[in-house]
CSV table of C-alpha atoms in Angstrom, one decimal:
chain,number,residue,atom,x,y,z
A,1,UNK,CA,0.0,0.0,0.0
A,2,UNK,CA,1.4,3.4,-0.9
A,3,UNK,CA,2.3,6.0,1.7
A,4,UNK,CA,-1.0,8.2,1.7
A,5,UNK,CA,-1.1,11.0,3.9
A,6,UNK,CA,-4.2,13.6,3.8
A,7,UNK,CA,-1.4,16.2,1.9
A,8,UNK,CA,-1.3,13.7,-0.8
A,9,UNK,CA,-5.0,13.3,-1.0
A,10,UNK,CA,-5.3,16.9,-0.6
A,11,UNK,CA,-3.1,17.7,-3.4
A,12,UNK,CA,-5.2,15.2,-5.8
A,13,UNK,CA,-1.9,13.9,-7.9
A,14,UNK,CA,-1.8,10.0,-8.2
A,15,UNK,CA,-0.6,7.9,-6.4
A,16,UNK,CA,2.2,5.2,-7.4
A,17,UNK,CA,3.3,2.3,-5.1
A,18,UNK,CA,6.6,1.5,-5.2
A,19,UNK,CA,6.3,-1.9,-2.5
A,20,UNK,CA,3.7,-4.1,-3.1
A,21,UNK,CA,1.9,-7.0,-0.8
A,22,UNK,CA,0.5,-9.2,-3.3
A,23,UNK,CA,1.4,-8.6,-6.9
A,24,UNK,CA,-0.5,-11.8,-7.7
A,25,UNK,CA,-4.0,-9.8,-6.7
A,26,UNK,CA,-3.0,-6.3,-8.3
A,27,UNK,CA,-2.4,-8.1,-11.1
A,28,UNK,CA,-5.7,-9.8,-11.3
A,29,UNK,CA,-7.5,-6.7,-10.6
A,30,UNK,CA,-5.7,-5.2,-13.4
A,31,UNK,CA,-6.8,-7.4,-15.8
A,32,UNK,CA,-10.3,-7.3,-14.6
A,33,UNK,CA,-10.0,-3.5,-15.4
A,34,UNK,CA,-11.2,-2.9,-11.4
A,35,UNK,CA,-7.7,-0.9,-11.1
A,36,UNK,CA,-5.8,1.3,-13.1
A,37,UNK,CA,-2.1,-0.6,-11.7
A,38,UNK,CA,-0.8,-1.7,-8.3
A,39,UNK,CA,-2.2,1.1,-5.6
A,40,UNK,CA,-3.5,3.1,-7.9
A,41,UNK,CA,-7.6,2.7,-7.1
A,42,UNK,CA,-8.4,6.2,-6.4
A,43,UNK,CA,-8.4,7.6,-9.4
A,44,UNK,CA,-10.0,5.0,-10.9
A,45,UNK,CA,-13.1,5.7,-8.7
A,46,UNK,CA,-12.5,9.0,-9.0
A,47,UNK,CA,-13.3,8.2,-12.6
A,48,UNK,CA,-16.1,5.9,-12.3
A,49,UNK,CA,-17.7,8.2,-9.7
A,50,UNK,CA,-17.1,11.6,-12.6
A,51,UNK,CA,-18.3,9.3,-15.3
A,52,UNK,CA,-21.7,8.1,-13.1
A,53,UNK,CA,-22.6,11.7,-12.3
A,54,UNK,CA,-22.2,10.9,-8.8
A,55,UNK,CA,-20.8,13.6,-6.3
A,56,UNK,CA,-17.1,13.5,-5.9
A,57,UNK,CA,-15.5,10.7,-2.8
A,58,UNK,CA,-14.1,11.9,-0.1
A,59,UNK,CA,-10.9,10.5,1.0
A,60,UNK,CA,-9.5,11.1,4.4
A,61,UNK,CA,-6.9,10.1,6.9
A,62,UNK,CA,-5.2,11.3,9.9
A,63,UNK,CA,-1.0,12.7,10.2
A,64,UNK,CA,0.1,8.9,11.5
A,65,UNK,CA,-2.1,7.1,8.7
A,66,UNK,CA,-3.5,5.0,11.5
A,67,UNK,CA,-6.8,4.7,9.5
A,68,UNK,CA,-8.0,5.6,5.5
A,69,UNK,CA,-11.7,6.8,5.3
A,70,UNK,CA,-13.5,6.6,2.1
A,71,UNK,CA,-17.2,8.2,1.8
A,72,UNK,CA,-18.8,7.2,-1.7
A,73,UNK,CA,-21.8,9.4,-1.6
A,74,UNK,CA,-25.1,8.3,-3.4
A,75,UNK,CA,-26.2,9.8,-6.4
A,76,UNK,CA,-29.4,11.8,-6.1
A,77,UNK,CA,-31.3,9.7,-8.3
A,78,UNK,CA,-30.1,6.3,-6.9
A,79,UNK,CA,-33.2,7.1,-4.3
A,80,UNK,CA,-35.9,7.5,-7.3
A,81,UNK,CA,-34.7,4.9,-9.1
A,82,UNK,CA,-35.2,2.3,-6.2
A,83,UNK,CA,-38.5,4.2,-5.5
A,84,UNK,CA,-39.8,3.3,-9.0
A,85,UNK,CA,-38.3,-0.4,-8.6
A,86,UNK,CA,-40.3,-0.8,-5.7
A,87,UNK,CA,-43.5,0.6,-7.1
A,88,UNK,CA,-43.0,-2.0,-9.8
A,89,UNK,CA,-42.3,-4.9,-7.7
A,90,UNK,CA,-45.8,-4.3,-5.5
A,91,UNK,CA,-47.8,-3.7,-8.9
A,92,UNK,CA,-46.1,-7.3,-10.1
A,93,UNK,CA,-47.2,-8.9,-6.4
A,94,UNK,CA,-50.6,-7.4,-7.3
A,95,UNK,CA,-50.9,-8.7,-10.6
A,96,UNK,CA,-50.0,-12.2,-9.3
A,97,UNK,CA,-52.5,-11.7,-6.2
A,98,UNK,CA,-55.5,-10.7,-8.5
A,99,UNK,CA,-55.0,-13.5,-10.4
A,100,UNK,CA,-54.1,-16.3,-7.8
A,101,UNK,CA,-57.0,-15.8,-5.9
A,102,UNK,CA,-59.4,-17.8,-8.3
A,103,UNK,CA,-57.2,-20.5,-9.1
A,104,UNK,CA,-56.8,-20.9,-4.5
A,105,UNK,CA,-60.8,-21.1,-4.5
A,106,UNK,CA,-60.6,-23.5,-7.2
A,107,UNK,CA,-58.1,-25.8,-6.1
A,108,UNK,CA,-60.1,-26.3,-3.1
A,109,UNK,CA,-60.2,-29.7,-3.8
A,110,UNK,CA,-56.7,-31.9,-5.4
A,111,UNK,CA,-56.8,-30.2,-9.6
A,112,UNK,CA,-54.8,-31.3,-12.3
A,113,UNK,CA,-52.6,-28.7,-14.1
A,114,UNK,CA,-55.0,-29.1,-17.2
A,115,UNK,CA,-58.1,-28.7,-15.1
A,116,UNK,CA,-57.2,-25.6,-13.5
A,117,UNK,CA,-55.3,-23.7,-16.8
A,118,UNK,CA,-58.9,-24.7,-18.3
A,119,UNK,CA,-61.1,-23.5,-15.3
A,120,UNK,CA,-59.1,-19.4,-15.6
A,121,UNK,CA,-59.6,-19.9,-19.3
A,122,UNK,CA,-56.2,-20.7,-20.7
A,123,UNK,CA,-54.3,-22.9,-22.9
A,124,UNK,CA,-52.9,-26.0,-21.6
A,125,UNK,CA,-49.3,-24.8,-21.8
A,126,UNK,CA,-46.1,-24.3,-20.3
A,127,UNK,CA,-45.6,-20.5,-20.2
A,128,UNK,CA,-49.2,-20.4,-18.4
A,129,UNK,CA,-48.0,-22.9,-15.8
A,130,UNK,CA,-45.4,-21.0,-15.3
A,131,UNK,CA,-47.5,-17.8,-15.0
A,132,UNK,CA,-49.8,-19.2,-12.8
A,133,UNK,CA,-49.5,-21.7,-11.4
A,134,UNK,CA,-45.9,-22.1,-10.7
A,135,UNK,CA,-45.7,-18.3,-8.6
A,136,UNK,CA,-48.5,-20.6,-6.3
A,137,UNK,CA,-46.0,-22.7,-5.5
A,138,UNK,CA,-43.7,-20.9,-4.6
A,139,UNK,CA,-45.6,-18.4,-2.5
A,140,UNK,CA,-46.3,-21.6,-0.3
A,141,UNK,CA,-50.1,-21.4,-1.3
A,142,UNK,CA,-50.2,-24.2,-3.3
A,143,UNK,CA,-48.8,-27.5,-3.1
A,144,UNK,CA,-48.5,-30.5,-5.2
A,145,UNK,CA,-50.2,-33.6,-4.0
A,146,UNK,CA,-46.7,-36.1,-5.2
A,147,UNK,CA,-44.0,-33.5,-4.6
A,148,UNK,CA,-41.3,-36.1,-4.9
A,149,UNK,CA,-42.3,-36.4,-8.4
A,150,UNK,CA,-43.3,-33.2,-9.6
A,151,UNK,CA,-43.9,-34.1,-13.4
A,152,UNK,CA,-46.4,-37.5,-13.0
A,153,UNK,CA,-49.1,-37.5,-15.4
A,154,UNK,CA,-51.0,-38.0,-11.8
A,155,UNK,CA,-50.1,-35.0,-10.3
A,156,UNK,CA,-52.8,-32.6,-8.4
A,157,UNK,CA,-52.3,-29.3,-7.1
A,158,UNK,CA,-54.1,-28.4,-3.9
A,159,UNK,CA,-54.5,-25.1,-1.6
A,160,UNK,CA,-52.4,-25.4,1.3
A,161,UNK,CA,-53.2,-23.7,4.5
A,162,UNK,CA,-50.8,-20.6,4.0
A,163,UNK,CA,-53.2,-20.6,0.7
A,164,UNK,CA,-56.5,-20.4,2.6
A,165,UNK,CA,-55.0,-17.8,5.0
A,166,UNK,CA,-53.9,-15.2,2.4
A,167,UNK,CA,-57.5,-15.9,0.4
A,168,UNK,CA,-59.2,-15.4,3.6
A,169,UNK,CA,-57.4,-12.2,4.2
A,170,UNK,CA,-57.7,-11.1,0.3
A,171,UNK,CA,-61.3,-11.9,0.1
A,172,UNK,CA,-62.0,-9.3,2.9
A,173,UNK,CA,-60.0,-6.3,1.4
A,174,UNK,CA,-62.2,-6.7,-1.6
């Protein structure tokens, strides 16, 4: 690790290492493009933070160099975007929850996959399974009758009891 005092980061020249711990990892970073050369990371996220549009880091340390403090602040839209991701994630859950609750009161009793693609009106096919039935599953509100063999011409799909609680709950928001 070079010498870096706060003059040097103050100053905002690079940096160059002249003793190295590992020149097996610098070198693999290197290659990877995650550094610019051995010790020489700072301006490379000096960079990356520029080229992002992101506010500048701030790079601190004390007279002794008993500590190195790096602050990469967020960038002002980083908050809206994960905003909008999370509107879209609860619009998908709702999506899945309109949908779901028919096929729950339907599979009531034991249903083949056939039976309950035809009983919402849709083609007996995989991307449907997969739409509807499948997200079920893995919510924990359905369950297959012969889990340990999961593609038998016999198998039934059933409302489990995590099933019946959410449809109870959804059936009195509506």
């Amino acid at each position: 690790m070079p010498p870096v005092t706060a003059e040097l980061l103050a100053q905002n020249k690079r940096l160059v290492a002249r003793d190295y711990r590992n020149r097996r990892v610098g070198d693999f970073l290197k290659e990877l493009h995650l550094t610019e050369g051995r010790g020489t990371g700072i301006p490379t996220i000096k960079k990356a933070m520029e080229v992002n549009g992101s506010p500048a880091p701030v790079l601190e340390t004390d007279d002794q160099c008993t500590y190195f403090l790096t602050v990469l602040p967020v960038h002002e839209l980083a908050s809206v975007e994960a905003s909008v991701e999370g509107v879209e994630a609860s619009v998908e859950v709702s999506d899945i929850a309109s949908s779901m609750a028919p096929l729950l009161r339907y599979c009531n009793l034991p249903r083949t996959r056939k039976e309950i693609l035809t009983h919402l009106g849709l083609a007996y096919h995989t991307t449907n399974y997969s739409r509807h039935i499948l997200p079920g599953i893995q919510h924990g509100w359905l369950a297959m009758t012969d889990s340990d063999k999961p593609n038998s011409p016999f198998q039934r799909y059933v409302v489990t009891e995590k099933g019946k609680t959410w449809l109870s709950e959804h059936d009195e928001e509506s």
